[in-house]
Amino acid sequence: MRPLQRILHVDDEPDIREIVRMSLSMVGRFDVEQCASGVEALDKAEAANPDLIILDVMMPHLDGEETFVRLREIDALADTPIIFMTARASSADYQKLRDLGAADIVIKPFDPMTLPDQLREIWARSGSA
Amino acid sequence: MSGFGDLGWLFAFGLTLNSLSLATLGVIRTRQILAFRDKIERGHELEIAFQKKALHESMIVTVTDTNGLILDVNQKFVSTLGHRRADLVGQPFRDFYDPEDVAVSDAIREGTRGGQIWSGETRILRADGSTALTQTTVVPLIDEHGRHVKNLSMRVDITKDQLQKNEKLVTSAFNNMQDAVVVHDPRSYQIVYMNEFALHEHGWTAQQAETKALWDTLYVPDRETMMVMCKRIAQDGKGTVMLENAVQGRTFEARSYDIGVGGGEPRVLTLFRDVSQNVKLERERNHLVSVITHELRTPLTSIKGALGLLDASTFGPMSTEAKSLVSIALRNSDRMLELIRDILEAEKVGEGAPNAELQPMNLSDAVESAIASNLGYGAQLGIEFVDTGNEPDVWINGNEGAMAQILANLMSNAAKFSPDGSAVKVWARAEGATAVLHVRDYGNGIPEDLQPILFDRYTQAKGGEPGKVHSSGLGLSIVKTLVERMGGTIEFETSPVKGTCFRVSLPLLAEEARPRGSMAASA
């Protein structure tokens, strides 16, 4: 079983990018690539060749949902598990993201000490392992 | 007003006949009366004949025996009430009273036996089953030996007057309303009535309104929505819809009622209320909720994340002082998060969102899993959650998510008001046909002044355990709403010595309604 290694994280909040970077690289020992917008993600995703993508939902210009749809159009990323990270709390919001095809949803605020394990679980469940 | 007069029978009879006939012929002028008096002098026969004529033409007259059996009725009785004379004579008159007035009929019969005159309003059944309201005078007739032999009743049909009086009252009430009232014919949607408020809004006269259809009003921009409601009214007799007028930017709440058959025609009354302001406030509130969710949670994510990494000593060991400071900051960011969660939850519950689906669930299992998932929280507050007395297989029709929320709120509440090292007991038990959930603490009880408002929003208790009481004052209000949505009730017993016990009572689910194999599964 191939372990989860390369993660692409997309969020427009620099502070959250910093926390996620520390959590994933220092606690989880993953290779982390980060983007500050959906547009940047579309630009870099294919070359980054991630095992898993984490997308913030509310981003200016190109939001998480739109970025999701566009990423799926890239052949190399068509089957890459994509996780949404959101501060929105309603079950209707969650359902919408699941219907879109999200592998899972991580709710903000998250615990940086347990986030890596959470991602490994989702990775194992997604069948990509 | 009704009742017996205190006049003597003989005097009363003569006087009543005179005054009734005179009163009825209100147009008769004094001169004519004087002329009648002349006639009396010339002979009584003419007068009596006139009185009889006047009486019979204007009044519904009935003669009954002392037991209330009808001996005779006049033509006016037949023409006004529609019964045939042959169906009346020999029958008890009480059978023709409106069922609600039968007691009145009996009282009249008893009273007249004692020689008293009765006057007041009585309701008599027409042949078509409807009721006529009559102004009535009943006079006992006495023979030459002083025996009560018959009763003479004289009635005037005042149904129409009463209807007009009622109509005036209703119309005046409608005209004083600050909502639009429209009555239409559900077959043609033609307007038959509009109150003054609605007429003023449209700049129509009452006559103009009667030439319009429901669709012509500014309240109904969306014909289809209204049609859906009209179908509902035909089915249920009433219905409510929201109508948005995009052109005017106004929103109306329309409540319609089938008001039955007025004047032989079907009628639907609709109350249109302008709720634009409420809708605007609702949107603003939703926006605020969204701001709270996103704009507050996002920075909190960074604060909590940064502190979490520090607290776990990811970057090497910290001094005791530094660790203590980080833990203070972390604890307070948790408080803030809890507050946000409570506000969101209360908003969600307060919105009156459609009832979460209820399905059979095992309350005893919900207790166990709530204890398991709150153990850590209890330990933080120095208390232990225990399930002493939790009976197995107490089933209810409930919602698991809502029940988890109820348990979490009651348990955290109890923990906050418990002294260090004490226990909080949580258990479910079947009591007759009721499933009762208990959450008991051994704290100082609920202060008396808070008890009546304990379930109100933003009620916060003081005097709990130092350092433990961080409350938004929303938890118990959420609990009460959720319990009521599941058809249950909540109450509490409290004492400064024994602590507090909350009891949530819900209908116990009968064994046959539980899912198959539920006993074996939980055994």
XYZ file of C-alpha atoms in Angstrom:
652
model
C 0.000 0.000 0.000
C 1.442 3.327 -1.088
C 1.620 5.829 1.771
C 0.266 9.350 1.439
C 3.181 11.615 0.622
C 2.543 14.660 -1.581
C -0.164 17.139 -0.637
C -1.295 20.275 -2.465
C -2.947 22.813 -0.165
C -4.911 25.790 -1.539
C -6.036 28.635 0.771
C -6.047 32.427 0.374
C -5.325 33.035 4.093
C -1.538 33.206 4.627
C -1.833 32.408 8.365
C -3.837 29.276 7.704
C -1.353 28.251 4.990
C 1.417 28.593 7.558
C -0.365 26.488 10.192
C -1.279 23.802 7.637
C 2.293 23.759 6.304
C 3.713 23.234 9.798
C 1.124 20.637 10.672
C 1.609 18.619 7.476
C 5.364 18.884 7.179
C 6.463 18.838 10.834
C 3.762 16.670 12.416
C 2.771 14.597 9.375
C 6.144 14.528 7.574
C 4.450 15.034 4.208
C 5.756 16.946 1.177
C 3.604 20.055 0.978
C 3.027 22.365 -1.968
C 0.860 25.443 -1.347
C -1.102 27.873 -3.512
C -2.753 31.161 -2.501
C -5.628 30.991 -4.995
C -7.641 28.694 -7.212
C -6.010 30.193 -10.286
C -2.532 29.451 -8.938
C -3.627 25.898 -8.121
C -4.808 25.287 -11.696
C -1.455 26.538 -12.863
C 0.707 24.417 -10.567
C -1.358 21.327 -9.778
C -0.343 19.114 -12.674
C 3.374 19.701 -12.175
C 3.031 19.214 -8.401
C 1.482 15.808 -9.086
C -0.089 15.545 -5.598
C -1.509 12.401 -3.966
C -4.194 14.509 -2.380
C -5.489 18.093 -2.681
C -6.896 20.278 0.126
C -9.108 23.141 -1.104
C -10.431 26.072 0.898
C -14.064 26.777 -0.040
C -14.365 30.549 0.259
C -11.683 32.168 -1.863
C -11.912 35.331 -3.949
C -12.147 35.156 -7.781
C -12.191 31.403 -8.181
C -13.821 29.737 -5.189
C -13.164 26.205 -3.971
C -16.091 24.625 -5.782
C -15.166 26.166 -9.136
C -11.510 25.236 -8.626
C -12.622 21.664 -7.887
C -14.527 21.424 -11.174
C -11.600 22.849 -13.183
C -9.039 20.578 -11.476
C -11.163 17.559 -12.366
C -10.901 18.577 -16.023
C -7.125 17.997 -15.904
C -6.659 14.378 -16.970
C -3.745 13.679 -14.631
C -5.847 14.859 -11.662
C -9.150 13.297 -12.631
C -8.928 10.695 -9.844
C -6.903 12.587 -7.238
C -8.858 12.761 -3.940
C -9.841 16.342 -3.167
C -10.770 17.444 0.346
C -12.559 20.685 1.145
C -11.633 22.731 4.171
C -14.403 25.053 5.323
C -15.583 27.256 8.163
C -19.147 26.974 6.936
C -21.090 24.823 9.299
C -24.453 23.908 7.845
C -25.266 20.375 6.814
C -26.662 21.746 3.536
C -23.198 23.163 2.761
C -21.588 19.804 3.493
C -24.058 17.947 1.343
C -23.413 20.296 -1.571
C -19.667 19.609 -1.372
C -20.172 15.861 -1.069
C -22.488 15.880 -4.075
C -19.780 17.649 -6.031
C -17.535 14.623 -5.394
C -15.387 15.693 -2.444
C -13.458 12.851 -0.781
C -14.228 14.467 2.581
C -14.651 17.773 4.386
C -12.372 19.122 7.109
C -13.996 21.688 9.336
C -12.201 24.822 10.454
C -10.888 25.207 13.053
C -9.009 21.938 12.772
C -6.503 20.476 15.207
C -3.032 20.739 13.620
C -1.798 17.856 15.777
C -4.405 15.414 14.436
C -4.860 16.752 10.895
C -2.155 14.458 9.374
C -3.842 11.340 10.802
C -7.202 12.575 9.571
C -5.762 12.925 6.049
C -4.194 9.443 6.167
C -7.576 7.968 7.074
C -9.294 9.751 4.210
C -6.469 8.653 1.886
C -6.911 5.017 2.923
C -10.676 5.238 2.535
C -10.469 6.833 -0.898
C -8.927 3.654 -2.280
C -5.970 5.544 -3.742
C -3.568 4.019 -1.225
C -82.339 40.641 26.890
C -85.099 38.309 27.860
C -87.200 37.515 30.848
C -90.572 37.524 32.479
C -92.469 40.698 33.181
C -94.095 41.157 36.571
C -97.426 42.356 35.263
C -100.591 40.591 36.251
C -101.836 38.256 33.567
C -105.127 39.850 32.823
C -103.928 43.397 32.644
C -100.854 42.296 30.825
C -102.709 40.446 28.126
C -104.953 43.358 27.246
C -102.140 45.866 27.378
C -99.726 43.690 25.473
C -102.117 43.076 22.666
C -102.809 46.777 22.418
C -99.235 47.914 22.658
C -97.931 45.207 20.363
C -100.342 45.980 17.629
C -99.726 49.680 18.017
C -96.016 49.305 18.160
C -96.064 47.142 15.084
C -97.958 49.717 13.208
C -95.412 52.297 14.095
C -96.602 54.528 11.294
C -99.906 55.056 12.875
C -100.135 58.548 14.069
C -101.765 59.829 17.233
C -104.750 61.073 15.355
C -105.407 57.676 13.995
C -105.077 56.186 17.442
C -107.637 58.628 18.654
C -109.809 57.550 15.786
C -109.459 53.948 16.909
C -110.500 55.012 20.367
C -113.633 56.499 18.809
C -114.213 53.192 17.193
C -113.845 51.504 20.557
C -116.571 53.716 21.770
C -118.607 52.697 18.778
C -117.920 49.097 19.329
C -115.040 46.746 20.148
C -115.550 44.436 17.255
C -113.981 46.702 14.660
C -110.925 47.316 16.777
C -110.377 43.688 17.549
C -110.697 42.860 13.875
C -108.112 45.522 13.057
C -105.769 44.371 15.774
C -106.060 40.842 14.586
C -105.319 41.888 11.014
C -102.332 43.959 12.038
C -101.074 41.230 14.277
C -101.410 38.522 11.701
C -99.841 40.479 8.896
C -96.808 41.639 10.807
C -96.170 38.950 13.360
C -95.505 35.276 13.546
C -98.200 34.068 15.883
C -98.441 30.714 17.606
C -101.058 29.442 20.021
C -99.982 26.526 22.203
C -101.651 24.625 25.012
C -100.181 24.656 28.500
C -98.016 21.636 27.669
C -96.494 23.428 24.735
C -98.352 21.558 21.960
C -99.128 23.759 18.974
C -102.838 24.470 18.566
C -102.602 26.972 15.740
C -100.215 29.201 13.792
C -100.920 32.172 11.554
C -100.136 32.542 7.840
C -97.087 34.682 8.661
C -95.608 31.711 10.539
C -96.021 29.534 7.458
C -94.679 32.115 5.023
C -91.719 33.167 7.159
C -90.524 29.835 8.475
C -91.626 27.623 5.604
C -93.318 24.898 7.644
C -96.719 23.574 6.582
C -99.517 24.183 9.037
C -100.391 20.469 9.028
C -96.816 19.614 10.154
C -97.069 21.991 13.067
C -100.449 21.548 14.671
C -100.412 18.959 17.460
C -96.598 18.958 17.677
C -94.575 20.156 20.684
C -93.351 23.677 19.883
C -90.016 22.953 21.592
C -89.216 20.642 18.633
C -89.109 23.726 16.402
C -86.673 25.602 18.605
C -83.018 25.699 17.671
C -81.439 22.888 19.762
C -79.459 25.495 21.696
C -82.674 27.259 22.715
C -84.714 24.244 23.809
C -83.939 25.057 27.431
C -85.311 28.564 26.839
C -88.491 27.054 25.455
C -88.904 24.946 28.598
C -88.252 27.950 30.810
C -90.893 29.961 28.955
C -93.458 27.184 29.412
C -92.744 26.943 33.124
C -92.831 30.713 33.587
C -96.102 31.229 31.767
C -97.698 28.514 33.913
C -97.051 30.889 36.792
C -98.861 33.625 34.875
C -95.822 35.540 33.731
C -95.224 37.197 30.379
C -91.891 36.381 28.723
C -90.097 38.496 26.222
C -86.693 38.158 24.610
C -84.942 36.604 21.625
C -85.534 33.017 20.546
C -84.123 30.994 17.674
C -86.654 28.980 15.692
C -85.860 26.389 13.045
C -87.017 27.056 9.506
C -88.242 24.206 7.321
C -84.925 24.303 5.383
C -82.990 23.633 8.605
C -81.660 27.167 8.991
C -82.376 29.237 12.074
C -84.476 32.383 12.362
C -83.703 34.797 15.166
C -86.960 36.217 16.495
C -87.921 38.939 18.944
C -90.506 37.108 20.995
C -93.267 37.845 23.468
C -95.172 34.983 25.053
C -98.356 35.740 26.934
C -100.334 33.253 29.046
C -104.070 33.271 28.203
C -106.484 32.889 31.105
C -110.136 31.816 30.883
C -113.060 33.372 32.724
C -112.427 31.056 35.703
C -108.870 32.298 36.046
C -107.311 29.142 34.649
C -104.252 29.246 32.439
C -105.455 27.578 29.258
C -103.196 28.623 26.397
C -100.093 30.573 25.449
C -100.002 33.158 22.727
C -96.545 33.816 21.221
C -95.859 36.722 18.957
C -92.619 36.912 17.051
C -90.850 39.271 14.679
C -88.124 37.801 12.484
C -84.991 39.863 13.231
C -82.483 37.550 11.514
C -81.757 40.047 8.789
C -81.262 42.871 11.267
C -78.863 40.708 13.198
C -76.965 39.719 10.038
C -76.720 43.337 9.007
C -75.521 44.252 12.489
C -72.889 41.495 12.336
C -71.882 42.470 8.828
C -71.456 46.077 9.909
C -69.341 44.978 12.830
C -67.122 42.774 10.642
C -66.810 45.413 7.922
C -65.856 48.021 10.461
C -63.280 45.643 11.960
C -61.812 44.934 8.505
C -61.684 48.619 7.665
C -59.681 49.367 10.771
C -57.053 46.772 9.884
C -53.612 47.667 8.602
C -53.553 44.527 6.433
C -55.360 44.010 3.168
C -58.508 41.888 3.242
C -59.827 40.582 -0.065
C -62.801 38.278 -0.552
C -63.083 36.534 -3.894
C -65.196 33.983 -5.692
C -63.000 30.866 -5.955
C -64.646 29.831 -9.239
C -63.943 33.000 -11.194
C -61.300 34.639 -8.898
C -63.493 37.740 -9.180
C -63.162 40.118 -6.232
C -66.357 40.642 -4.259
C -64.966 42.664 -1.354
C -61.871 44.656 -0.430
C -61.337 46.473 2.838
C -60.488 50.168 2.904
C -56.769 49.547 3.400
C -56.606 47.450 0.217
C -58.780 49.884 -1.752
C -56.526 52.751 -0.698
C -53.386 50.859 -1.743
C -54.813 50.319 -5.219
C -56.581 53.659 -5.533
C -59.826 51.846 -6.355
C -63.395 52.456 -5.227
C -65.360 49.537 -3.811
C -67.305 49.400 -7.098
C -64.111 49.335 -9.170
C -62.701 46.529 -7.016
C -65.724 44.404 -7.830
C -64.815 44.528 -11.531
C -61.295 43.136 -10.849
C -59.909 39.655 -10.443
C -57.530 38.515 -7.717
C -54.645 38.647 -10.225
C -55.205 42.365 -10.817
C -54.079 43.201 -7.282
C -50.478 44.094 -6.537
C -50.438 41.299 -3.980
C -50.584 38.514 -6.543
C -47.755 38.909 -9.042
C -47.378 35.180 -9.308
C -50.504 33.518 -10.564
C -49.176 29.987 -10.245
C -48.299 30.222 -6.548
C -51.753 31.585 -5.874
C -53.356 28.765 -7.871
C -51.483 26.223 -5.748
C -52.890 27.851 -2.656
C -56.400 27.986 -4.061
C -56.210 24.222 -4.559
C -55.061 23.837 -0.962
C -58.002 25.928 0.274
C -60.390 23.726 -1.672
C -58.837 20.748 0.121
C -58.119 21.977 3.653
C -60.274 25.083 3.946
C -57.209 27.301 4.515
C -53.667 27.907 3.329
C -50.712 30.265 3.517
C -48.198 31.301 0.843
C -45.491 33.918 0.409
C -45.832 36.090 -2.663
C -42.893 38.114 -3.885
C -43.592 41.146 -5.986
C -40.272 41.651 -7.754
C -41.397 44.871 -9.465
C -42.225 46.570 -6.196
C -39.641 44.730 -4.124
C -42.336 43.760 -1.652
C -43.181 40.412 -0.137
C -46.672 39.513 1.006
C -47.787 36.722 3.229
C -51.189 35.552 2.013
C -53.449 33.632 4.392
C -56.652 32.371 2.819
C -59.716 30.883 4.426
C -62.753 29.252 2.906
C -65.514 31.286 4.524
C -68.253 28.975 3.342
C -71.331 29.852 1.414
C -72.285 33.498 1.754
C -75.509 34.373 -0.045
C -75.412 31.002 -1.754
C -71.999 31.706 -3.340
C -68.644 30.145 -2.352
C -66.253 32.729 -0.933
C -62.574 32.820 -0.019
C -61.206 35.477 2.296
C -57.526 36.331 2.012
C -55.464 38.414 4.374
C -52.452 39.948 2.633
C -49.759 41.155 5.012
C -46.731 43.081 3.821
C -43.785 41.178 5.330
C -41.084 42.897 3.238
C -39.510 44.326 6.376
C -39.401 40.922 8.078
C -37.889 39.336 4.977
C -35.235 42.058 4.879
C -34.421 41.544 8.556
C -34.271 37.798 7.995
C -31.744 38.291 5.166
C -29.653 40.590 7.323
C -29.698 38.040 10.096
C -28.610 35.282 7.756
C -25.792 37.498 6.576
C -24.749 38.097 10.168
C -24.762 34.367 10.841
C -22.589 33.856 7.793
C -20.183 36.550 9.020
C -19.994 34.882 12.421
C -19.387 31.515 10.813
C -16.721 32.474 8.379
C -15.149 35.724 9.449
C -14.789 34.727 13.089
C -13.941 31.095 12.612
C -11.230 31.736 10.065
C -8.977 33.830 12.341
C -9.807 31.479 15.185
C -8.504 28.639 13.034
C -5.138 30.354 12.859
C -5.058 31.240 16.564
C -6.086 27.786 17.686
C -3.818 26.081 15.177
C -0.779 28.117 16.188
C -1.428 27.547 19.878
C -2.073 23.864 19.303
C 1.309 23.436 17.634
C 3.026 25.346 20.445
C 1.167 23.466 23.140
C 2.272 20.110 21.704
C 5.876 21.283 22.006
C 6.400 20.749 18.286
C 9.287 23.209 18.416
C 11.003 21.937 21.516
C 10.220 22.232 25.215
C 8.712 25.425 26.688
C 9.233 26.889 30.147
C 6.441 26.208 32.679
C 5.356 29.865 32.488
C 5.199 29.827 28.701
C 3.241 26.591 28.730
C 0.791 28.082 31.240
C 0.292 31.162 29.023
C -0.263 29.052 25.921
C -2.772 26.940 27.770
C -4.684 30.080 28.914
C -4.814 31.343 25.335
C -5.905 27.935 24.059
C -8.633 27.594 26.678
C -10.014 31.005 25.812
C -10.007 30.363 22.091
C -12.013 27.218 22.869
C -14.484 29.334 24.833
C -14.867 31.671 21.917
C -15.410 28.783 19.556
C -18.016 27.284 21.871
C -19.832 30.602 21.955
C -19.860 30.804 18.163
C -21.128 27.249 17.970
C -23.917 27.998 20.460
C -25.020 31.128 18.609
C -25.107 29.247 15.322
C -26.964 26.359 16.852
C -29.506 28.666 18.496
C -30.035 30.497 15.204
C -30.530 27.207 13.411
C -32.956 25.943 16.053
C -34.719 29.303 16.267
C -35.315 29.412 12.515
C -37.946 26.760 13.074
C -36.272 24.621 10.468
C -38.485 21.745 9.436
C -38.496 19.100 12.108
C -35.593 16.789 11.793
C -36.842 13.376 10.865
C -37.806 11.261 13.832
C -37.070 7.576 13.835
C -36.842 4.804 16.402
C -33.680 5.202 18.464
C -32.266 3.654 21.602
C -32.024 6.372 24.237
C -29.928 4.168 26.525
C -27.300 3.787 23.792
C -27.345 7.547 23.168
C -26.569 8.033 26.881
C -23.628 5.604 26.698
C -22.137 7.201 23.623
C -22.588 10.746 25.030
C -20.724 9.667 28.191
C -17.943 8.125 26.113
C -17.485 11.166 23.916
C -17.610 13.645 26.826
C -15.224 11.823 29.173
C -12.325 14.067 28.194
C -14.400 17.195 28.626
C -15.505 16.005 32.071
C -11.913 15.288 33.068
C -10.904 18.839 32.053
C -13.537 20.188 34.450
C -12.581 17.702 37.176
C -15.801 15.711 37.158
C -16.786 12.227 36.091
C -19.807 11.334 33.971
C -21.380 8.069 35.186
C -24.263 5.990 33.824
C -25.526 4.606 37.159
C -29.106 3.417 36.692
C -29.114 3.592 32.894
C -31.683 0.945 31.894
C -30.975 -0.878 28.636
C -33.347 -0.558 25.664
C -35.301 2.562 26.459
C -36.557 3.350 22.943
C -38.044 6.578 21.645
C -38.984 8.139 18.355
C -36.225 10.684 18.107
C -33.432 12.222 16.145
C -29.936 11.023 17.014
C -28.203 14.297 16.162
C -30.656 16.346 18.220
C -30.419 13.887 21.125
C -26.614 14.068 21.080
C -26.923 17.850 21.252
C -29.432 17.670 24.138
C -27.157 15.324 26.076
C -24.019 17.355 25.374
C -25.658 20.603 26.484
C -27.205 19.148 29.655
C -23.988 17.325 30.556
C -21.695 20.301 29.999
C -24.116 22.460 31.951
C -24.096 20.003 34.860
C -20.297 19.726 34.731
C -19.869 23.488 34.913
C -21.940 23.638 38.090
C -20.360 20.642 39.816
C -17.661 20.819 42.465
C -14.301 19.264 41.590
C -14.125 15.527 42.069
C -17.897 15.025 42.004
C -19.924 12.885 39.622
C -22.564 13.844 37.054
C -25.045 11.015 36.647
C -26.747 10.431 33.313
C -29.362 7.733 32.845
C -32.456 6.795 30.885
C -35.381 4.914 32.375
C -38.833 3.803 31.279
C -41.558 5.175 33.560
C -44.903 3.765 32.399
C -45.435 4.943 28.839
C -42.710 7.565 29.145
C -38.992 7.440 28.517
C -37.229 9.707 30.978
C -33.698 10.971 30.552
C -32.040 12.226 33.752
C -28.947 14.406 34.112
C -28.050 14.993 37.770
C -25.308 17.070 39.300
C -24.253 17.613 42.931
C -23.634 21.331 42.688
C -25.219 24.236 44.551
C -28.563 24.204 42.730
C -30.117 26.854 40.514
C -30.642 30.280 42.129
C -34.324 30.957 42.728
C -34.442 34.097 40.590
C -33.149 32.182 37.551
C -35.537 29.259 37.808
C -38.507 30.839 35.976
C -36.306 32.084 33.096
C -33.890 29.186 32.954
C -34.934 28.094 29.454
C -34.996 31.623 28.003
C -32.246 32.635 25.607
C -29.201 34.321 27.107
C -30.041 33.405 30.688
C -26.703 32.994 32.398
C -26.149 31.611 35.830
C -23.705 33.123 38.249
C -22.269 31.557 41.339
C -21.229 28.303 39.722
C -17.857 26.723 40.265
C -15.062 29.310 39.933
C -13.294 29.138 36.581
C -15.830 26.759 35.128
C -18.811 28.877 34.208
C -18.337 30.071 30.649
C -21.794 30.133 29.229
C -23.472 31.801 26.303
C -26.800 31.316 28.043
C -28.103 29.535 24.973
C -27.529 25.879 25.832
C -30.730 25.231 27.784
C -32.901 27.212 25.376
C -31.572 24.990 22.566
C -32.275 21.889 24.654
C -35.868 22.912 25.321
C -36.563 23.625 21.639
C -35.070 20.312 20.529
C -36.935 18.345 23.215
C -40.234 19.942 22.208
C -39.585 19.152 18.549
C -39.426 15.493 19.526
C -42.754 15.813 21.349
C -41.187 15.858 24.790
C -41.029 18.066 27.876
C -38.217 19.146 30.169
C -38.325 19.982 33.865
C -35.887 20.177 36.735
C -35.648 19.691 40.474
C -33.083 21.759 42.276
C -31.849 22.401 45.781
C -28.812 24.270 47.122
C -27.917 21.130 49.089
C -28.723 18.258 46.745
C -27.869 19.841 43.403
C -29.965 19.753 40.252
C -31.635 17.001 38.246
C -32.972 17.693 34.733
C -35.676 15.321 33.496
C -36.462 15.041 29.798
C -39.693 13.084 29.215
C -40.471 11.611 25.793
C -43.101 9.120 24.651
C -41.729 5.607 25.095
C -41.688 3.637 21.854
C -43.778 0.461 22.129
C -41.843 -2.749 21.633
C -43.653 -3.615 18.405
C -42.621 -0.268 16.901
C -38.921 -0.888 17.507
C -36.747 -2.185 14.687
C -36.595 -5.964 14.452
C -33.776 -7.564 16.369
C -33.225 -4.406 18.401
C -33.356 -6.374 21.652
C -30.828 -8.919 20.470
C -28.602 -6.233 18.995
C -28.267 -4.320 22.213
C -28.300 -7.377 24.487
